[in-house]
Coordinates of C-alpha atoms (C1' of nucleotides) in Angstrom, one line a residue:
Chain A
X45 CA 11.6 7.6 -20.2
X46 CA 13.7 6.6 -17.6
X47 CA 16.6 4.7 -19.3
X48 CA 19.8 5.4 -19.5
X49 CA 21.4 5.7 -22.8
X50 CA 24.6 4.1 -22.0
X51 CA 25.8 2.1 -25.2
X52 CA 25.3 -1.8 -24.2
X53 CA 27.9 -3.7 -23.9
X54 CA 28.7 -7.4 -25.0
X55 CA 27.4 -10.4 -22.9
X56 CA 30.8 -11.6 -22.3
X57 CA 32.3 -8.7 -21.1
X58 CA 30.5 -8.7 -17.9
X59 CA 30.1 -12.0 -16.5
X60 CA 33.6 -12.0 -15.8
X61 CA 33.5 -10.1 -12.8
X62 CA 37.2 -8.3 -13.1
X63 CA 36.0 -5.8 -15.9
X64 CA 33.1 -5.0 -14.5
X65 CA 33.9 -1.3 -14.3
X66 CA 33.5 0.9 -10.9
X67 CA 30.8 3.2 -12.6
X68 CA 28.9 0.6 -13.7
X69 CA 24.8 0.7 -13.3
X70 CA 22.6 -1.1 -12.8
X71 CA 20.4 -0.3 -16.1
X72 CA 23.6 -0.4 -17.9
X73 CA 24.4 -3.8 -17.0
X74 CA 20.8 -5.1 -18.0
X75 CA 21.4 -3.3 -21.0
X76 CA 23.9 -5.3 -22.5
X77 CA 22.0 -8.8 -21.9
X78 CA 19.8 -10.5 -24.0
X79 CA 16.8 -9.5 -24.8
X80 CA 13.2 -11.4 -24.5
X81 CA 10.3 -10.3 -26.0
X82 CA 6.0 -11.3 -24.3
X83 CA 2.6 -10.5 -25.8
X84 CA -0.1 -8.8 -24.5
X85 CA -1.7 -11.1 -21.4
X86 CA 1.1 -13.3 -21.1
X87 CA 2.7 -14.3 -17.4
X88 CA 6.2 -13.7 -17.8
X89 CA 6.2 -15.6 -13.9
X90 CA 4.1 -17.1 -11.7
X91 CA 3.7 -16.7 -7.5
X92 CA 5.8 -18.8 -5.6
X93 CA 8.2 -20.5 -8.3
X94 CA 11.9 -19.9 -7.9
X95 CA 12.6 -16.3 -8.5
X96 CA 15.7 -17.0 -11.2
X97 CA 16.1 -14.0 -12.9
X98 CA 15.8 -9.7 -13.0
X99 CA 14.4 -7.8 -15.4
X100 CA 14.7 -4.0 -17.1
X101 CA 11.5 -3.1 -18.8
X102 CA 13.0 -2.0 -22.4
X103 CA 8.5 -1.2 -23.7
X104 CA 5.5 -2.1 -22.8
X105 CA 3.7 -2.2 -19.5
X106 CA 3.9 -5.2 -16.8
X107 CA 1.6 -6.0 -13.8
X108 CA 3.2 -7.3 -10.6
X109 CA -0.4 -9.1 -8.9
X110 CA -1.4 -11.8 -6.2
X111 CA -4.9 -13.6 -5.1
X112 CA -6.1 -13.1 -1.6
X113 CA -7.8 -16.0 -0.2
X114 CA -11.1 -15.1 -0.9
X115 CA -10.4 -14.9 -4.6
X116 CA -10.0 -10.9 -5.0
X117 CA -6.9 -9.6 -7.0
X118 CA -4.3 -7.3 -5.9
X119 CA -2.1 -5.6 -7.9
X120 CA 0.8 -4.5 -6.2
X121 CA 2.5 -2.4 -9.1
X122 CA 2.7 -1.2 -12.3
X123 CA 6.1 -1.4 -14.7
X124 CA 6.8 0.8 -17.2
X125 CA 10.0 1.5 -19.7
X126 CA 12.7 1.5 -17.4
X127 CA 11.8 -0.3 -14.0
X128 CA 14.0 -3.2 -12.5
X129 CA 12.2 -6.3 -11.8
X130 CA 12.7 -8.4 -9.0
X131 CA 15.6 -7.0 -7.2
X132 CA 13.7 -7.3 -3.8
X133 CA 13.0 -11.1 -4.7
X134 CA 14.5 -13.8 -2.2
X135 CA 14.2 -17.8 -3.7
X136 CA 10.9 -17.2 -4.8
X137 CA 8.4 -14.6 -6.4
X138 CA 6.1 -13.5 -4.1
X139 CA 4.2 -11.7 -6.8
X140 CA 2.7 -12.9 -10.4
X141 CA 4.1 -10.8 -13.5
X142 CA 1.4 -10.1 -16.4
X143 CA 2.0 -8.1 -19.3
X144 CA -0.5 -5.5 -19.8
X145 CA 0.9 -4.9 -23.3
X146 CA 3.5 -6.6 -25.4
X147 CA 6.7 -6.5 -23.5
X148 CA 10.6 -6.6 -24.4
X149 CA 13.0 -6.8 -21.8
X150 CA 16.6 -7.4 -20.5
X151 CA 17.1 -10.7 -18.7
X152 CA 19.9 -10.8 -16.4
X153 CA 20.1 -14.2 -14.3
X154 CA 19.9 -13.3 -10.2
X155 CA 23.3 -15.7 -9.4
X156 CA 24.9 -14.0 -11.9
X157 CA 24.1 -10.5 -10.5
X158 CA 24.9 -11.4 -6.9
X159 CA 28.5 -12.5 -8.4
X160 CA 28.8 -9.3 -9.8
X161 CA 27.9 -7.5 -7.1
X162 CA 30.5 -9.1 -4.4
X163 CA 33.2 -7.6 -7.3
X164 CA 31.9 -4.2 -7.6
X165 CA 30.9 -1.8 -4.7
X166 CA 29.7 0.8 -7.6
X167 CA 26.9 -1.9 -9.0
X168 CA 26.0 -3.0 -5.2
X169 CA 25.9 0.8 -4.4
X170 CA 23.0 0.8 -7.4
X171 CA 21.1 -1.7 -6.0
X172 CA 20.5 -0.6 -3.1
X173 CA 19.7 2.9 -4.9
X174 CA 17.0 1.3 -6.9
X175 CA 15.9 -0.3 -3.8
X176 CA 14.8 2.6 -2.1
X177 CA 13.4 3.9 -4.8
X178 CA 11.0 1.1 -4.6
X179 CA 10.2 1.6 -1.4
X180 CA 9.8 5.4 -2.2
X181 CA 7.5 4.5 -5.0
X182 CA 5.4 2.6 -2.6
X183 CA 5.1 5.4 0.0
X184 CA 4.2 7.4 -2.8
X185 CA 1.8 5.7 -4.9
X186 CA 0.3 3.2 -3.0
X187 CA 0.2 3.8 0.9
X188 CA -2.3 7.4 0.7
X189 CA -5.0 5.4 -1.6
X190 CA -6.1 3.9 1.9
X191 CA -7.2 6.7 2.9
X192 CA -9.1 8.2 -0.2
X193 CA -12.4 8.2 -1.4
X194 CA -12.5 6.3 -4.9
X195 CA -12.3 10.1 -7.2
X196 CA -8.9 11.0 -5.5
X197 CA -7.4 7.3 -6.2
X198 CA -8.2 7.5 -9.9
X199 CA -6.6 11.0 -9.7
X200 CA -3.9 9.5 -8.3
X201 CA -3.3 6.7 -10.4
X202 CA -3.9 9.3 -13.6
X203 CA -1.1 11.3 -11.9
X204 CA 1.3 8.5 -11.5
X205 CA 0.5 7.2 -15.2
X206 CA 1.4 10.7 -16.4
X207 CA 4.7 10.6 -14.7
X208 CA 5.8 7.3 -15.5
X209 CA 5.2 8.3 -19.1
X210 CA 7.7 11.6 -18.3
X211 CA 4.9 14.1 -17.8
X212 CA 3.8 16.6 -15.3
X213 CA 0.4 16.9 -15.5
X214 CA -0.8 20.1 -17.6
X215 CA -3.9 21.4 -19.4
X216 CA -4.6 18.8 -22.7
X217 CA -2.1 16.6 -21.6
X218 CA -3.3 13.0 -23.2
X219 CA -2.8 9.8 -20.7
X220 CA -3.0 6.7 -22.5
X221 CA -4.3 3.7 -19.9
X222 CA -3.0 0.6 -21.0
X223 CA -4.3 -1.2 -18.3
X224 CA -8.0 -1.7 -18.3
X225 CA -10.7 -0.8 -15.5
X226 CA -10.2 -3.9 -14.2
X227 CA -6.9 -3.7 -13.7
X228 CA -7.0 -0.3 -11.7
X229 CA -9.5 -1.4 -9.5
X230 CA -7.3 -4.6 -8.5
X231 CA -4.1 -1.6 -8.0
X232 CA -6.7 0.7 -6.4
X233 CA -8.7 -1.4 -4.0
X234 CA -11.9 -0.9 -5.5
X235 CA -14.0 -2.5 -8.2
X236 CA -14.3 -2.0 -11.7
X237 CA -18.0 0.1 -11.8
X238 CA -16.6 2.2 -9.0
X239 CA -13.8 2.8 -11.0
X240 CA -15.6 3.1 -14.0
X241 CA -18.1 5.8 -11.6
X242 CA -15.1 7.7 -10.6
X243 CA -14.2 8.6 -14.5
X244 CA -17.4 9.5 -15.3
X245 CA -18.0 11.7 -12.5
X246 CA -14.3 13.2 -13.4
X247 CA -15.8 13.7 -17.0
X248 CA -18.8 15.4 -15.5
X249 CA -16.9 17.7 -13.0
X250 CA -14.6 18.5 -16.0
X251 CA -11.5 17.7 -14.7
X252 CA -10.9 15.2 -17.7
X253 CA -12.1 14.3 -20.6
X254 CA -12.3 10.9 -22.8
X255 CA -12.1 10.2 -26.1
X256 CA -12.3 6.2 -25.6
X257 CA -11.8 4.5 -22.8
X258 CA -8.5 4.0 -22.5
X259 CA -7.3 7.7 -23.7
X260 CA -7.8 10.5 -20.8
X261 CA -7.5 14.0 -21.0
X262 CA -6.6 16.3 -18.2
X263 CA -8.6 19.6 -18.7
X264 CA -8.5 21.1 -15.1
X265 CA -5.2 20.5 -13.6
X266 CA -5.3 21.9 -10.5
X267 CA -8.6 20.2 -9.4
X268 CA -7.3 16.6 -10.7
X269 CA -4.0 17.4 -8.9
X270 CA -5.5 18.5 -5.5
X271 CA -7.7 15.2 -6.0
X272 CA -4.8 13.2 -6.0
X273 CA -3.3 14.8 -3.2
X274 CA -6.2 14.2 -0.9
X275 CA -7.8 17.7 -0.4
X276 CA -10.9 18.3 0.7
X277 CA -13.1 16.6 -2.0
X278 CA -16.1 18.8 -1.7
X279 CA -17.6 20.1 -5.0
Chain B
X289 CA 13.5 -10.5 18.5
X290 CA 15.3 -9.7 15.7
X291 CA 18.5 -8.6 17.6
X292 CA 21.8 -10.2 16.6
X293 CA 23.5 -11.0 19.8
X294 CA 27.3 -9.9 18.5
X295 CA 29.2 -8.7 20.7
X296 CA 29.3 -4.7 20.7
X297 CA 32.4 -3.0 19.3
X298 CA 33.3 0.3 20.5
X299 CA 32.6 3.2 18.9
X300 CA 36.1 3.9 17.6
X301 CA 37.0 0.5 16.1
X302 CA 34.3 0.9 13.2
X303 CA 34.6 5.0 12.6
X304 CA 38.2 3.7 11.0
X305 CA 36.7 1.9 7.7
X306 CA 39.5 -0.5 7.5
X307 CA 38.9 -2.2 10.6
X308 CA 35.7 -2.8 9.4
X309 CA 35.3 -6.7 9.8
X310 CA 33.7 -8.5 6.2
X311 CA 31.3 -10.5 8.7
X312 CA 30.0 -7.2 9.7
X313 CA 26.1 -7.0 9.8
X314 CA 24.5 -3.4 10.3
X315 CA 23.0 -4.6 13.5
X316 CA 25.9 -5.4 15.0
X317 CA 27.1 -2.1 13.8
X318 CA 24.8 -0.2 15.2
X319 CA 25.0 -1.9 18.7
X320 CA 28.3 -0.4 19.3
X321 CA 27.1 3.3 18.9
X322 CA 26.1 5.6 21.2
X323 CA 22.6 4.7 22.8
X324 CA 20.0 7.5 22.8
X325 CA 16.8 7.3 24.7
X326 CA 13.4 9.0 23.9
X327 CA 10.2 9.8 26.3
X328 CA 6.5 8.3 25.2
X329 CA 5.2 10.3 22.4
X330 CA 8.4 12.3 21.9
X331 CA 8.7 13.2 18.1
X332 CA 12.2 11.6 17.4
X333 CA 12.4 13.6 13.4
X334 CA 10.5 15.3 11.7
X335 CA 9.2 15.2 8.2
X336 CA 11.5 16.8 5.3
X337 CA 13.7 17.8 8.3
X338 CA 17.4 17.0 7.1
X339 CA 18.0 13.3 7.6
X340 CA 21.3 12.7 9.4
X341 CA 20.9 9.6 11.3
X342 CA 20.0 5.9 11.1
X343 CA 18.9 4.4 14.3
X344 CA 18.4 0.6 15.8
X345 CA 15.4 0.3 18.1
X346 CA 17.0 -1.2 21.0
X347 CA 13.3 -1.7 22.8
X348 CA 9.9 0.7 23.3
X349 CA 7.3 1.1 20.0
X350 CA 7.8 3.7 16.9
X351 CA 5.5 5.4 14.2
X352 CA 6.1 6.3 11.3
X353 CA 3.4 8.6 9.6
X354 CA 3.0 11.9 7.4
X355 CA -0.4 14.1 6.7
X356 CA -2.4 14.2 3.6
X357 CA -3.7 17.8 2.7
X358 CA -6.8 16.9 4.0
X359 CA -5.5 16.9 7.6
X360 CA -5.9 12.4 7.6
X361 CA -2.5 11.2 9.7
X362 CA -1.2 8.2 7.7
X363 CA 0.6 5.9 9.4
X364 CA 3.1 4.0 7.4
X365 CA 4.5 1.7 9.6
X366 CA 5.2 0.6 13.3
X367 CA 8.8 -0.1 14.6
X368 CA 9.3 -2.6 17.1
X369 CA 12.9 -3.7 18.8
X370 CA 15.2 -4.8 16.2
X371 CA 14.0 -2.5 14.0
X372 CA 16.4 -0.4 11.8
X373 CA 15.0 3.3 11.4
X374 CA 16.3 5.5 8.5
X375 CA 17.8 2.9 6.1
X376 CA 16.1 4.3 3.0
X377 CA 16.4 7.6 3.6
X378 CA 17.5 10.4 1.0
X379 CA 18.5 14.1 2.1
X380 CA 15.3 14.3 3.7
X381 CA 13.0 12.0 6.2
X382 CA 9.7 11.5 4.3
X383 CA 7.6 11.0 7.4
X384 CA 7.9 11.8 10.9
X385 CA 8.9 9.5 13.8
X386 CA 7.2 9.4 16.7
X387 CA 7.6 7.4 20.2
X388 CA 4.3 5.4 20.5
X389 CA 6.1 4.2 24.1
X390 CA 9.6 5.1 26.2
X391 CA 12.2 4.4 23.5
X392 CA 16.1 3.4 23.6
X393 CA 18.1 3.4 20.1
X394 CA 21.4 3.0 18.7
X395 CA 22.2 6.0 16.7
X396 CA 24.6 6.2 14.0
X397 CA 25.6 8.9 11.0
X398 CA 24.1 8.1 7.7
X399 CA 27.2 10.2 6.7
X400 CA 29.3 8.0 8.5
X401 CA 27.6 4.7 7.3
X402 CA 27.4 5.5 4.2
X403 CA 31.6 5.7 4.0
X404 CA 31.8 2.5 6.4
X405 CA 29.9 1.1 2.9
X406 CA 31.7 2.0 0.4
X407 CA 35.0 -0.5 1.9
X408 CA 32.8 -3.3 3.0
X409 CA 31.0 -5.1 0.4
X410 CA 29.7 -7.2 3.5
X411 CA 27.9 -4.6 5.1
X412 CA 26.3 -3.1 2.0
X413 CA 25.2 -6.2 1.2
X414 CA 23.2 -6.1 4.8
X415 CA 21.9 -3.0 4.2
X416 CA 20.5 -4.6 0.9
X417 CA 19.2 -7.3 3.4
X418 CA 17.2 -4.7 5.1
X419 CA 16.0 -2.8 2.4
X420 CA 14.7 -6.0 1.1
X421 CA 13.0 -6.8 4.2
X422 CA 11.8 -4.0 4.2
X423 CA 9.8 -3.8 1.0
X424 CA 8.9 -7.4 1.6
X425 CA 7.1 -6.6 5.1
X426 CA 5.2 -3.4 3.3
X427 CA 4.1 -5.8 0.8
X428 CA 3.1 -8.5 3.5
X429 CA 1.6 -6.2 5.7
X430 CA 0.3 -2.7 4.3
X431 CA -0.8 -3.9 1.0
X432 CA -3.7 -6.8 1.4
X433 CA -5.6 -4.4 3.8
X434 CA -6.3 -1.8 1.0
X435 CA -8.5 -5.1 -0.3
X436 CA -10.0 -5.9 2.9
X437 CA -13.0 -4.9 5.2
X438 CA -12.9 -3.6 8.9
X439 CA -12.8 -6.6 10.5
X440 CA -9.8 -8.3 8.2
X441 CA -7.8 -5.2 9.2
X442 CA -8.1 -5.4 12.5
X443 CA -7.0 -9.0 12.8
X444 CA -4.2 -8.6 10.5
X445 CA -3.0 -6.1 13.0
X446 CA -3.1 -8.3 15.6
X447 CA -1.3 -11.0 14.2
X448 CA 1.3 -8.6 12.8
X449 CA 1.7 -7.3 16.7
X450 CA 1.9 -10.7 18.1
X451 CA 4.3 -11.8 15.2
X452 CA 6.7 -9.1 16.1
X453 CA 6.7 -9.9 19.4
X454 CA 7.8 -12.8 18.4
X455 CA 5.0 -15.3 18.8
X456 CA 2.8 -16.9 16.2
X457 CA -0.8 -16.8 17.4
X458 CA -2.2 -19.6 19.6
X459 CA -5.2 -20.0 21.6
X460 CA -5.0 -17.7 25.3
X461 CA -1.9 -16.1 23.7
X462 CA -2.0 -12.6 25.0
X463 CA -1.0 -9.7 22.9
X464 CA -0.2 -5.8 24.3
X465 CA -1.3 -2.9 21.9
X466 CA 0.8 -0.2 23.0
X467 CA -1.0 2.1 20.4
X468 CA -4.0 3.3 20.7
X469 CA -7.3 3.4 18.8
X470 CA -6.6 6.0 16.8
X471 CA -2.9 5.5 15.7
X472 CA -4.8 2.0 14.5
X473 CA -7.1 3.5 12.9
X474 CA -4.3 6.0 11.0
X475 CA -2.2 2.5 10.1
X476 CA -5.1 0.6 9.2
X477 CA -6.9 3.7 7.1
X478 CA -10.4 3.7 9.1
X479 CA -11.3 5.6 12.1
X480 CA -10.9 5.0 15.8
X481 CA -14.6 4.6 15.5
X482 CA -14.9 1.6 13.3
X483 CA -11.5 0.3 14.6
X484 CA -13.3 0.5 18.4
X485 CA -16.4 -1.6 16.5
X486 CA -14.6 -4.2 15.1
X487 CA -12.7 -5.3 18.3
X488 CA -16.4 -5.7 19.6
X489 CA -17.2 -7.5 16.5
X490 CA -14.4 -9.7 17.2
X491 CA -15.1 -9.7 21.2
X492 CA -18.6 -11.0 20.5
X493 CA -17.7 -13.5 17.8
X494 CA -15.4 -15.0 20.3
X495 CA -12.6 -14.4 18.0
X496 CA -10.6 -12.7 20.8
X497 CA -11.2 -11.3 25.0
X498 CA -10.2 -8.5 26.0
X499 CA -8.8 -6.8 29.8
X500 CA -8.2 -3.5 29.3
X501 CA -8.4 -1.8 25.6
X502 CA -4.2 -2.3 25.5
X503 CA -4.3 -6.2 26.3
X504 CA -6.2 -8.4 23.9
X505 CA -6.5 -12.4 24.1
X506 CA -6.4 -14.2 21.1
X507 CA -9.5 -17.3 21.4
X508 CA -9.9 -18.6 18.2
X509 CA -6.8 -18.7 16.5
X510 CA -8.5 -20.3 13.4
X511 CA -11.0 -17.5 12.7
X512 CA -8.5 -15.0 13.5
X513 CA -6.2 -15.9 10.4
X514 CA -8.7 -16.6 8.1
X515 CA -10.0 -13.2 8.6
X516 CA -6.3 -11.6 8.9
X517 CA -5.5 -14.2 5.6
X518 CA -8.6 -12.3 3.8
X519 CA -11.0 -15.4 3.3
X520 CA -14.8 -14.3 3.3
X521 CA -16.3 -12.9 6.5
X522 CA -19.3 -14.6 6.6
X523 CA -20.4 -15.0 10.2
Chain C
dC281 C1' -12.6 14.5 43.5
dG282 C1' -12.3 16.7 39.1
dT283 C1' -10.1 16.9 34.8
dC284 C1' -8.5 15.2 30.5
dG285 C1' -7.4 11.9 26.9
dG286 C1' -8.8 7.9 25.2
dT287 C1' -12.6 4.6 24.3
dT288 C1' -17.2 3.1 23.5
dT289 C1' -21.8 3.5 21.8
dG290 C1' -25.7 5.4 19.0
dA291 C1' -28.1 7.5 15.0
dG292 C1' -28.0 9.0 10.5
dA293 C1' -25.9 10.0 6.1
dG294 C1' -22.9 8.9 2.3
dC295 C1' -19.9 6.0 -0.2
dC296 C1' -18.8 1.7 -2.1
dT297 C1' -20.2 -2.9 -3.4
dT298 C1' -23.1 -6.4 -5.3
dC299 C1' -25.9 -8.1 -8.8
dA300 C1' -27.9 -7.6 -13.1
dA301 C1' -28.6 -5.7 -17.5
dT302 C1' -27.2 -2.8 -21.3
dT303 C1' -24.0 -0.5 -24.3
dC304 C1' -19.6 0.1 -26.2
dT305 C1' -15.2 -1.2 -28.3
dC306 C1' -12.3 -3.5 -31.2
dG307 C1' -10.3 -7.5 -33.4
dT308 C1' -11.8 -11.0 -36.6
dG309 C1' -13.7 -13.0 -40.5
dG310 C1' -16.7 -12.6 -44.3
Chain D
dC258 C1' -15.5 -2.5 -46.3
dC259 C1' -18.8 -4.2 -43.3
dA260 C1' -20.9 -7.5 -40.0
dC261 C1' -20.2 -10.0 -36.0
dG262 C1' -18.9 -11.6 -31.5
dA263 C1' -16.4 -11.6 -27.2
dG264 C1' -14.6 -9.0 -23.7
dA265 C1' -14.7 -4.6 -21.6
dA266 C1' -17.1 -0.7 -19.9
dT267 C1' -21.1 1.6 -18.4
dT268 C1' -25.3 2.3 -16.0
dG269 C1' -29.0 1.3 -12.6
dA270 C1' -31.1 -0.3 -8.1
dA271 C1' -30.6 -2.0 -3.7
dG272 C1' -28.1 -3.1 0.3
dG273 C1' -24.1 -3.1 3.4
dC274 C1' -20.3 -1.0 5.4
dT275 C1' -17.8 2.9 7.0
dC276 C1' -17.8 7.7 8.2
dT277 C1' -19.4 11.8 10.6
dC278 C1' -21.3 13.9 14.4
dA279 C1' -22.5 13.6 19.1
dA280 C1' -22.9 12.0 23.7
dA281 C1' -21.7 8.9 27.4
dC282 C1' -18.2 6.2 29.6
dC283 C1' -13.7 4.9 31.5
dG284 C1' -9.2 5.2 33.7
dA285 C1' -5.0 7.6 35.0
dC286 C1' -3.4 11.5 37.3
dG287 C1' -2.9 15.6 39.8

DNA sequence: CGTCGGTTTGAGAGCCTTCAATTCTCGTGG
DNA sequence: CCACGAGAATTGAAGGCTCTCAAACCGACG
């Protein structure tokens, strides 16, 4: 879980800029704005419509995805509990949003924010924190999948799910995919039967296990982590 | 060229925060700092080394790349002139940097710049600029390719190239790879094998002509797009 | 003129995709 | 509680694309 657990505080009290305190975050800003609740499926936004508003993930799982011209679907990230959305947005989304899940979040208008921000070097200062965390993530997550084979990116993406849910990968360690195989091809550049290939041969190697689809098992931790990592992917 | 044209300050007017102008953009910053110039393939930093300084690229080519365990170079980005090197940095670079030609930068503290933020809201809020620029260009850039064969790849690079050299693509316009084969191959996750196959691809198609391996002629712009854009390669 | 790094070309193997069919899962309604 | 149906997941076969390994080519440079 990676919210803070500052106590929120009133709507009112910070859209006038003046008490906007110097320790303010980010996260506790977003905190204490009102809440909005999605089901499963539905597009909280769409590509290319005026990018109005940031978001803090309070549950739930989001995807951030857009079409290439010849009609193949790319997700660019994953949100969990406590990610920002659409800090890095100019006048318009370049992304879709999806729920995966049912979703709850804080809505905080971007106008509002950028007020805000002239008034307090400490909230600016968090911006541009969770900024390059983003672009961290990316590095991380997304840029070494180009240059895996199809096993290492589903160990990847097990990894990353693991962490996001604020666990290191260990023996028995459950992962709960929310997202469906679908879904992780579209994030991992592949399609859904090589996906669905990759588990199975996971399964077989016994580096996980499965109880249904959607509910992993790591049983070999070193082997699914030096997967992930890109080693040497020989028997 | 994405150089402001500002007049350069001296070094001693912005070390003094409070002389630190509220039109102040990072560029312009960073054109009044010492100037620092680096030989072809001369390793500027290197990965997890201590990361002390943010740099403008005055003029010559940069890469930006780290290993996988398995020995693969990943290439995360080229730097052209205008670039600004470093901005998201933590303690530590995450990748290397490495001249792909000669190189002149602008070097500044991230110590330093990092004070000269804290008293200008105007300057943070260009480093937030950047950062979002940056993250946009990753998105626009490094992402679709993961969903994209050999070819689509290759032309993308190219028009990213020609883009940063500040031309959009026309018929006869000429476009200099300073990089070679294989640093393609490490940006665009193939080999210098299948990169070397798909210019002939494209040479044969017509799509492009070619002098030397460095200096490619765009021919038809049209098929070059739609292939860079992702719609289906059919012949 | 020889060397060395980079590029091209070829052959074969392996991985991923496509297309198609089957099985599974899970929410819904009886 | 069970049966059903729709969407998701799995599995199979065939083909295409990319990689690996290897050799030949090219150009810059001493």
């Amino acid at each position: 879980m990676l919210m803070h657990s500052s106590a929120p505080l009133a709507a009112h009290q910070i859209v006038d800029p003046s008490s906007v305190a110097e320790a303010m975050t980010l996260t506790a800003l977003l905190r204490a704005q009102n809440k909005v609740a999605f089901n499963a499926k539905r597009t909280i936004f769409h590509e290319e419509a005026p990018a109005d508003s940031v978001l803090l993930l309070e549950s739930g799982t989001v995807s951030l995805f857009r079409f290439l011209p010849n009609g193949r679907r790319l997700i660019s990230r994953f949100l969990f509990a406590g990610d920002i959305i659409g800090l890095s947005f100019d006048d318009e989304y370049p992304v879709s949003a999806e729920c995966v899940t049912p979703v709850t979040a804080y809505q905080l208008s971007r106008s509002v924010l950028q007020r805000l921000c002239a008034h307090s070097p400490a909230l600016q200062n968090d911006v541009v924190r969770v900024l390059k965390g983003e672009l961290t993530s990316e590095h991380e997550d997304h840029l070494p999948l180009m240059h895996q084979p199809s096993d290492s990116r589903v160990a990847r993406l097990l990894r990353m799910v693991a962490r996001r849910n604020g666990a290191e990968c260990q023996k028995g360690l459950p992962i709960q995919l929310l997202m469906t195989r679908g879904d992780i091809a579209d994030y991992l550049g592949l399609t859904n039967e090589t996906v669905s290939r990759s588990f199975k041969k996971l399964k077989d190697q016994g580096v996980i296990s499965e109880s249904s689809p959607n509910l992993i098992r790591v049983e070999d931790v070193q082997r699914l982590m030096s997967l992930a990592d890109g080693e040497e992917a020989s028997a």
